[in-house]
Coordinates of C-alpha atoms in Angstrom, one line a residue:
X25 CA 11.0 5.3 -26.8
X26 CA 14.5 6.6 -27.4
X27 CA 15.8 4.2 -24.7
X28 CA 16.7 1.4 -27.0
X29 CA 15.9 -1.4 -24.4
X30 CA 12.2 0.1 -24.0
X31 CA 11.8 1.4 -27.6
X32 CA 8.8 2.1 -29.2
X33 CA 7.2 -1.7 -28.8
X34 CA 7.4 -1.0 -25.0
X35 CA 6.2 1.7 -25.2
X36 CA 3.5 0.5 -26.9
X37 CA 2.9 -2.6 -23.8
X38 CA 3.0 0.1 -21.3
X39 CA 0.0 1.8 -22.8
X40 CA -2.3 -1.7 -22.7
X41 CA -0.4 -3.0 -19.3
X42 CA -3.0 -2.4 -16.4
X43 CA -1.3 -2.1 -12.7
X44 CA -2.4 -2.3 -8.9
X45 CA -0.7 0.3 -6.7
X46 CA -1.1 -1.2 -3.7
X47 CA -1.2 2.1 -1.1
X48 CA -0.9 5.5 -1.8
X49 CA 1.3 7.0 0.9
X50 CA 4.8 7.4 1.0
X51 CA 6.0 5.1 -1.2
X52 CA 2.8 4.4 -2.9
X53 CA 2.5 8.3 -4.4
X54 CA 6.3 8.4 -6.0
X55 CA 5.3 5.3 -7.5
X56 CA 2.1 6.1 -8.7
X57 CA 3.5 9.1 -10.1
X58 CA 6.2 7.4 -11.9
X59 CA 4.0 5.3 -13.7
X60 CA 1.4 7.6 -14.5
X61 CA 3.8 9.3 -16.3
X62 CA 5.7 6.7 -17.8
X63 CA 2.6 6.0 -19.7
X64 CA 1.1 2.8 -18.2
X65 CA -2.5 2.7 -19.8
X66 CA -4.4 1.7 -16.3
X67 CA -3.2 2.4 -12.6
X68 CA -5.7 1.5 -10.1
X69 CA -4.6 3.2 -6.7
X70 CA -5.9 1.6 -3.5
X71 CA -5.3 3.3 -0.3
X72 CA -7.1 2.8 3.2
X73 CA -6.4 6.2 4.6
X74 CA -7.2 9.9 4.9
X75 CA -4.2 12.9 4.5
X76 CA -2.7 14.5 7.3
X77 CA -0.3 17.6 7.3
X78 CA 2.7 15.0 8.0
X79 CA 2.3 13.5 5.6
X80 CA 3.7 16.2 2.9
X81 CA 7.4 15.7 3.5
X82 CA 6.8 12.2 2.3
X83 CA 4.1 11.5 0.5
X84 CA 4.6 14.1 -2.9
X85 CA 1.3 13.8 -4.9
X86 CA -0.5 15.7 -2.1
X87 CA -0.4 19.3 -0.6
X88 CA -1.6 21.8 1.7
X89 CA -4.7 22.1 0.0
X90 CA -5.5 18.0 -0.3
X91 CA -5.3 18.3 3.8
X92 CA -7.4 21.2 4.0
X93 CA -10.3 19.4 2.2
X94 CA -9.7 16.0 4.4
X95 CA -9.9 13.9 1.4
X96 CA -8.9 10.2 1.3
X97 CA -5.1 9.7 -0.3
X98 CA -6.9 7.7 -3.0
X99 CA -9.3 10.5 -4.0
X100 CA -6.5 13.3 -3.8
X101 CA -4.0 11.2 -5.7
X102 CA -6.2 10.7 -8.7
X103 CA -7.2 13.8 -9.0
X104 CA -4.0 14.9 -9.0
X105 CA -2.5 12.0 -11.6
X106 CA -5.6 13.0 -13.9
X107 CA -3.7 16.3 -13.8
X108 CA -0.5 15.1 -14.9
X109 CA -1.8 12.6 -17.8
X110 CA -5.3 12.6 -19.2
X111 CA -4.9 10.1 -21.3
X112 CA -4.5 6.8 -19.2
X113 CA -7.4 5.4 -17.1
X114 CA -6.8 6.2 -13.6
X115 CA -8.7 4.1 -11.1
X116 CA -8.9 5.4 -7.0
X117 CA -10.4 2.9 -4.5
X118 CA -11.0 3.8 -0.9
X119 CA -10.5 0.5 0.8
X120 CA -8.7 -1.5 3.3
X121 CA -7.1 -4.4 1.1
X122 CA -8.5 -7.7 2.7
X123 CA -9.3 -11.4 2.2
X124 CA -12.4 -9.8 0.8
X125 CA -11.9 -7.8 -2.1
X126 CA -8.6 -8.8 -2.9
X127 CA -9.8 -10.6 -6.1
X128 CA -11.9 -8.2 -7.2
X129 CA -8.6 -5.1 -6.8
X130 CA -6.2 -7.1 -8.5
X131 CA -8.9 -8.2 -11.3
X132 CA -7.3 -8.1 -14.8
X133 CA -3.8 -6.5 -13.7
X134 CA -0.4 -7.2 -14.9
X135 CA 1.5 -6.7 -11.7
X136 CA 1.3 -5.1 -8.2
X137 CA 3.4 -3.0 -6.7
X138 CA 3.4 -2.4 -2.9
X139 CA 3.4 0.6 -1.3
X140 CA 2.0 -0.6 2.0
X141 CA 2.9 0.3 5.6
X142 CA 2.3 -3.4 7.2
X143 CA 3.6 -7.1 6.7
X144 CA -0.1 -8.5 7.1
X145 CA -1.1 -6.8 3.8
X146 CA 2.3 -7.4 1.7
X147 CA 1.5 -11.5 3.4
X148 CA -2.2 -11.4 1.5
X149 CA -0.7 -9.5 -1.6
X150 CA 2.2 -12.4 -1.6
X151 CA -0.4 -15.3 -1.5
X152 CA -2.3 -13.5 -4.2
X153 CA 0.3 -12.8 -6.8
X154 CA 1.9 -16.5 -6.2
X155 CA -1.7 -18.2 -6.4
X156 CA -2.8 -16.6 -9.4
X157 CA 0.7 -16.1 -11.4
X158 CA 1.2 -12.1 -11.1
X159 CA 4.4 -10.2 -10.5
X160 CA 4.7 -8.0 -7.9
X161 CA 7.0 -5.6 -6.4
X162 CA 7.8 -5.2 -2.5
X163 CA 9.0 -2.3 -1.2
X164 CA 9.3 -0.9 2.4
X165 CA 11.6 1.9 4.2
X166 CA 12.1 3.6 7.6
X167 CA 14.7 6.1 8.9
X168 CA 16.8 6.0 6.2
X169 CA 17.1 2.3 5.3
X170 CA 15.0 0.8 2.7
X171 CA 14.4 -2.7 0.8
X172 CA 13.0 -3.9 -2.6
X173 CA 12.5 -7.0 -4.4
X174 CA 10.8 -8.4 -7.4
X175 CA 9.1 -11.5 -7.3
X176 CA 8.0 -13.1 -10.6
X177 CA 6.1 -16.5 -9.5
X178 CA 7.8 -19.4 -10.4
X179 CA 10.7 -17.7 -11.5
X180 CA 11.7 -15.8 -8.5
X181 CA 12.0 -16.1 -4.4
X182 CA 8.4 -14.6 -3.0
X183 CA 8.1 -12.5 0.1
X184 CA 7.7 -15.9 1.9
X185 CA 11.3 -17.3 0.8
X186 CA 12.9 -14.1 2.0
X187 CA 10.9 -13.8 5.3
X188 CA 8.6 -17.0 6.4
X189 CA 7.0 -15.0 9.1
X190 CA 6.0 -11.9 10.1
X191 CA 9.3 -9.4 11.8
X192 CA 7.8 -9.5 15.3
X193 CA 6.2 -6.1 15.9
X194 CA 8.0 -5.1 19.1
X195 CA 11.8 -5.6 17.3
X196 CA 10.8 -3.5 14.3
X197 CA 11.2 0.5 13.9
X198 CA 8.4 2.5 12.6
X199 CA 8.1 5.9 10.9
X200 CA 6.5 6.5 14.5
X201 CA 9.5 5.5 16.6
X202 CA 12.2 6.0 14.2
X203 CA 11.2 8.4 11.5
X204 CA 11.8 8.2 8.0
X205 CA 13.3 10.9 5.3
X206 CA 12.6 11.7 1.8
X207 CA 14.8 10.5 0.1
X208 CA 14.6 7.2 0.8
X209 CA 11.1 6.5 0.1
X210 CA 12.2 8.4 -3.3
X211 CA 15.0 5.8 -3.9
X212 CA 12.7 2.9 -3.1
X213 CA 9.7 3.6 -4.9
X214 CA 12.0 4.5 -8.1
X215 CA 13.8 1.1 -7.9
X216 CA 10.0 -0.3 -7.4
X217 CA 9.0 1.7 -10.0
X218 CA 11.7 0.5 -12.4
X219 CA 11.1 -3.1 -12.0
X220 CA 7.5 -2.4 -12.8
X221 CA 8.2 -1.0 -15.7
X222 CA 10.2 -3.6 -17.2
X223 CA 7.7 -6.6 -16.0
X224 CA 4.7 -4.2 -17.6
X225 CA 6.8 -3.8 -21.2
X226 CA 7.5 -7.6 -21.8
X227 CA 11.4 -7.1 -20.2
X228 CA 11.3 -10.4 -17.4
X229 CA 14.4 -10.8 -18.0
X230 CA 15.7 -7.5 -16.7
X231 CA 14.1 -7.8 -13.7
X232 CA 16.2 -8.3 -11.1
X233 CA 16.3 -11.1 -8.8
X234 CA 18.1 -10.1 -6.2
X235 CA 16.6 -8.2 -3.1
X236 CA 18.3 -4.7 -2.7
X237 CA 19.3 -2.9 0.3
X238 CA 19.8 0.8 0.7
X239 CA 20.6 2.7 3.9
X240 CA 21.3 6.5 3.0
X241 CA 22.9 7.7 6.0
X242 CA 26.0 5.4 5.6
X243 CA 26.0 5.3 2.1
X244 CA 25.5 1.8 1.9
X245 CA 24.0 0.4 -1.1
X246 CA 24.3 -3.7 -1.8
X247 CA 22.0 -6.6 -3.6
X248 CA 21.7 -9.8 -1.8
X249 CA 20.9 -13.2 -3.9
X250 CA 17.8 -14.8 -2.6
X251 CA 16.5 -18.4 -4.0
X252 CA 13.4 -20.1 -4.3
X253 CA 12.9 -22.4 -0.8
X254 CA 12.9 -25.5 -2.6
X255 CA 14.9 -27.7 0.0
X256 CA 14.4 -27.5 3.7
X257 CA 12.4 -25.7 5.1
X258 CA 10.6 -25.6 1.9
X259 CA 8.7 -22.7 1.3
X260 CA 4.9 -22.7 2.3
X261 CA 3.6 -20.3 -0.5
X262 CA 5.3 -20.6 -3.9
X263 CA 6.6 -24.3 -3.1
X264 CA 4.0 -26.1 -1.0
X265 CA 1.0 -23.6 -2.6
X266 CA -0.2 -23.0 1.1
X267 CA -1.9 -20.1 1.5
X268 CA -3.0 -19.1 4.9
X269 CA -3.7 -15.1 4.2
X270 CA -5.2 -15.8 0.8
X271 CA -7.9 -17.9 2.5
X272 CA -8.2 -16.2 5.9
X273 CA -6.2 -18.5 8.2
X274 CA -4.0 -15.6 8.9
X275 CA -4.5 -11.9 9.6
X276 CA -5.9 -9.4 12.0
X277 CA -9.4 -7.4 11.5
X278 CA -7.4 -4.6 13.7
X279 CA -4.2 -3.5 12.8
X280 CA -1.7 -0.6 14.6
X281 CA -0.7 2.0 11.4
X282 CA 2.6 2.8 11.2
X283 CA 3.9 6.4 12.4
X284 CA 0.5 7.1 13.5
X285 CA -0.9 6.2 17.1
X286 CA -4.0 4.9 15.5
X287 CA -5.8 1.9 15.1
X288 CA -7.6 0.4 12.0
X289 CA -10.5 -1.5 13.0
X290 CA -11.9 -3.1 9.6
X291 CA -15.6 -3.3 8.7
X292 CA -18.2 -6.1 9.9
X293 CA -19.1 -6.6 5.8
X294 CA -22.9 -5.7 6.0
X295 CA -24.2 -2.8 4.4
X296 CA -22.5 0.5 3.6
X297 CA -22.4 3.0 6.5
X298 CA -24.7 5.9 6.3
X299 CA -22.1 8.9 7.2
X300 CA -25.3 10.8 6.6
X301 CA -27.0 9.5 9.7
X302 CA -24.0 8.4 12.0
X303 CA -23.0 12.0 11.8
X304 CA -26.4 13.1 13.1
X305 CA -26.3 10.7 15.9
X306 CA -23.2 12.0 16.9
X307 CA -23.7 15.9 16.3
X308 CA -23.9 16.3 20.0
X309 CA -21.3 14.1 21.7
X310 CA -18.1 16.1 20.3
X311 CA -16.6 18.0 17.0
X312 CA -18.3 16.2 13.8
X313 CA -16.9 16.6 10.2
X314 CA -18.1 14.5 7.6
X315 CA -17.9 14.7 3.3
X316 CA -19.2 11.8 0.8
X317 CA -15.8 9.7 1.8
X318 CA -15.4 9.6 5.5
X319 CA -16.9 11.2 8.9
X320 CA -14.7 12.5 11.7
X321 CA -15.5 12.7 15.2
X322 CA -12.9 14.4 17.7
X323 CA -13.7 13.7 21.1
X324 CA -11.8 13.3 24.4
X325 CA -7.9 12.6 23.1
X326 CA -9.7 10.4 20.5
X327 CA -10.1 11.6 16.6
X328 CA -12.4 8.6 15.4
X329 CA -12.5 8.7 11.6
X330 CA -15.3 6.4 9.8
X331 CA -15.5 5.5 6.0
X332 CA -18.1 4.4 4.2
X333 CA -17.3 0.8 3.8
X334 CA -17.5 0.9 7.8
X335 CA -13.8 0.9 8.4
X336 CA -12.7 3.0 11.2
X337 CA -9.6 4.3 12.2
X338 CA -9.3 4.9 15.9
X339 CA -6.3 8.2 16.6
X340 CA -5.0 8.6 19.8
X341 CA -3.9 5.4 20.7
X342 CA -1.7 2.4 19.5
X343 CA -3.6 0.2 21.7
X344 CA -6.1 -2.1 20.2
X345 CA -7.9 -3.1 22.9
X346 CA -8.2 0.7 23.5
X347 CA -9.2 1.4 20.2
X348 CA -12.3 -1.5 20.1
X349 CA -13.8 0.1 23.3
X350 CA -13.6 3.7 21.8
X351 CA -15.1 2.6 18.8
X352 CA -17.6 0.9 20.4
X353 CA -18.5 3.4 22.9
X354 CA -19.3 6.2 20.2
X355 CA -19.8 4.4 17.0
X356 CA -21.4 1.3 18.5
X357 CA -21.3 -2.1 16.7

């Protein structure tokens, strides 16, 4: 409150602002734990994954003891933020964000902030924010190289502006093929972070409209100016309102994770799985773990993890075509 821009009226915005945290992993955590902190009154924390041990050099809400117990990141991270402020209302979903339940995460929020690992997802959470007038925040980093930019809609460029397709997949580095270090995730998610803050205490015009790059190794650090597509091409989301992820033109149900030779095959959308009774039927075919969130099976070079909502995520292979027959060889349809 003493910082006379924020003040105590911001203050007092933060505490009623509500906020999606879009993934919970690298950048997702640092951001997550900067707003916790900060005071915002609701964080809801989606994440579609599970911890592993490599995670921990990155990813800072977690430790030894979250991997030990095999909990989703969700889970772990709001037990942990509960921890650090009991006074806020921490939501944790376990999900995949799709077409599907989009609507129903980013219900009643003031802005998202991204702290997703793939374009597909930041496409959907592009179409989302621009359709139904919420700011949001992308972020993304690898090696030591890193990007941010707000988008306010109408006001603002939008992801679609800056990048009308998709980086092909095969010309982009991943944590997997290229690593990625602390400290830039740390100086991504706190610009992210910052931005929220100033869109969730009534400061828009603060926010920065220019997309900021930041590669730590050469000591590089430099804004670009990015406008609103208005002439030709015109942009297709927050000109021409086209919106091809939003309505499920565009987009994958199987998806390669980054920095992890896995696949994430997404659920049919019938009925929750029973992890009860998939974990029986598969007691005999190779190593079985299972807790109320997920079920793991290790078999062959495979490490098939299942969730409730019927997502599965396929380790051992980038390889979707692999990854379908595994899946349905073992888990079946």
């Amino acid at each position: 409150m003493r910082f006379a821009p924020l003040g105590e009226e911001g203050q007092r915005r933060l505490r009623s602002s509500s906020v999606l945290v879009c993934g919970c992993g690298a950048l997702g955590s640092v951001i997550a734990d900067q707003l916790v902190r900060a005071g915002v009154g609701r964080v809801r924390i989606v994440d579609r994954d599970f911890l592993e041990r490599d995670n921990l050099h990155r990813q800072i809400l977690f430790d030894e003891r979250d991997v030990a117990e095999e909990l989703p990141k969700a889970v772990a991270a709001a037990r942990r933020l509960r921890q650090i402020n009991s006074e806020i209302e921490i939501e944790a979903e376990v999900a995949d964000v799709t077409v599907a339940n989009i609507a129903r995460l980013a219900a009643r929020v003031d802005a998202i902030v991204d702290g997703t690992d793939n374009f597909e997802t930041r496409y959907l959470l592009n179409d989302y924010a621009v359709a139904n007038n919420v700011p949001w925040v992308f972020g993304g980093c690898v090696g030591a190289e890193g990007q941010m930019l707000a988008i306010l809609p109408g006001e603002t460029a939008c992801l679609s502006c800056l990048l009308p397709e998709p980086p092909p997949a095969e010309l982009q580095p991943t944590c997997e093929t290229a690593g990625v270090i602390g400290p830039i995730v740390a100086t991504i998610a706190a610009l992210q972070s910052a931005e929220a803050l100033k869109i969730l205490s009534g400061h828009r015009e603060a926010v920065s409209r220019r997309l900021a790059v930041v590669d730590l190794w050469s000591n590089q650090l430099r804004t670009i100016g990015i406008s609103r597509a208005t002439g030709e091409p015109r942009c297709r989301t927050c000109v021409e309102r086209d919106f091809p992820w939003l309505d499920g033109r565009r987009g994958a149900a199987a998806i390669a994770l980054c920095g992890r030779n896995a696949v994430q095959l997404a659920s049919s959308g019938g009925e929750p799985t029973s992890l009860a009774q998939l974990a029986a039927k598969l007691a005999a075919v190779g190593k079985v773990f299972a807790n109320p969130y997920l079920l793991r099976l290790e078999v062959e070079k495979y490490r098939i993890t299942v969730f409730a909502d019927g997502r599965a995520i396929v380790g051992g292979t980038d390889d979707v075509a692999e990854a379908r027959v595994v899946h349905a060889r073992y888990v079946g349809g």
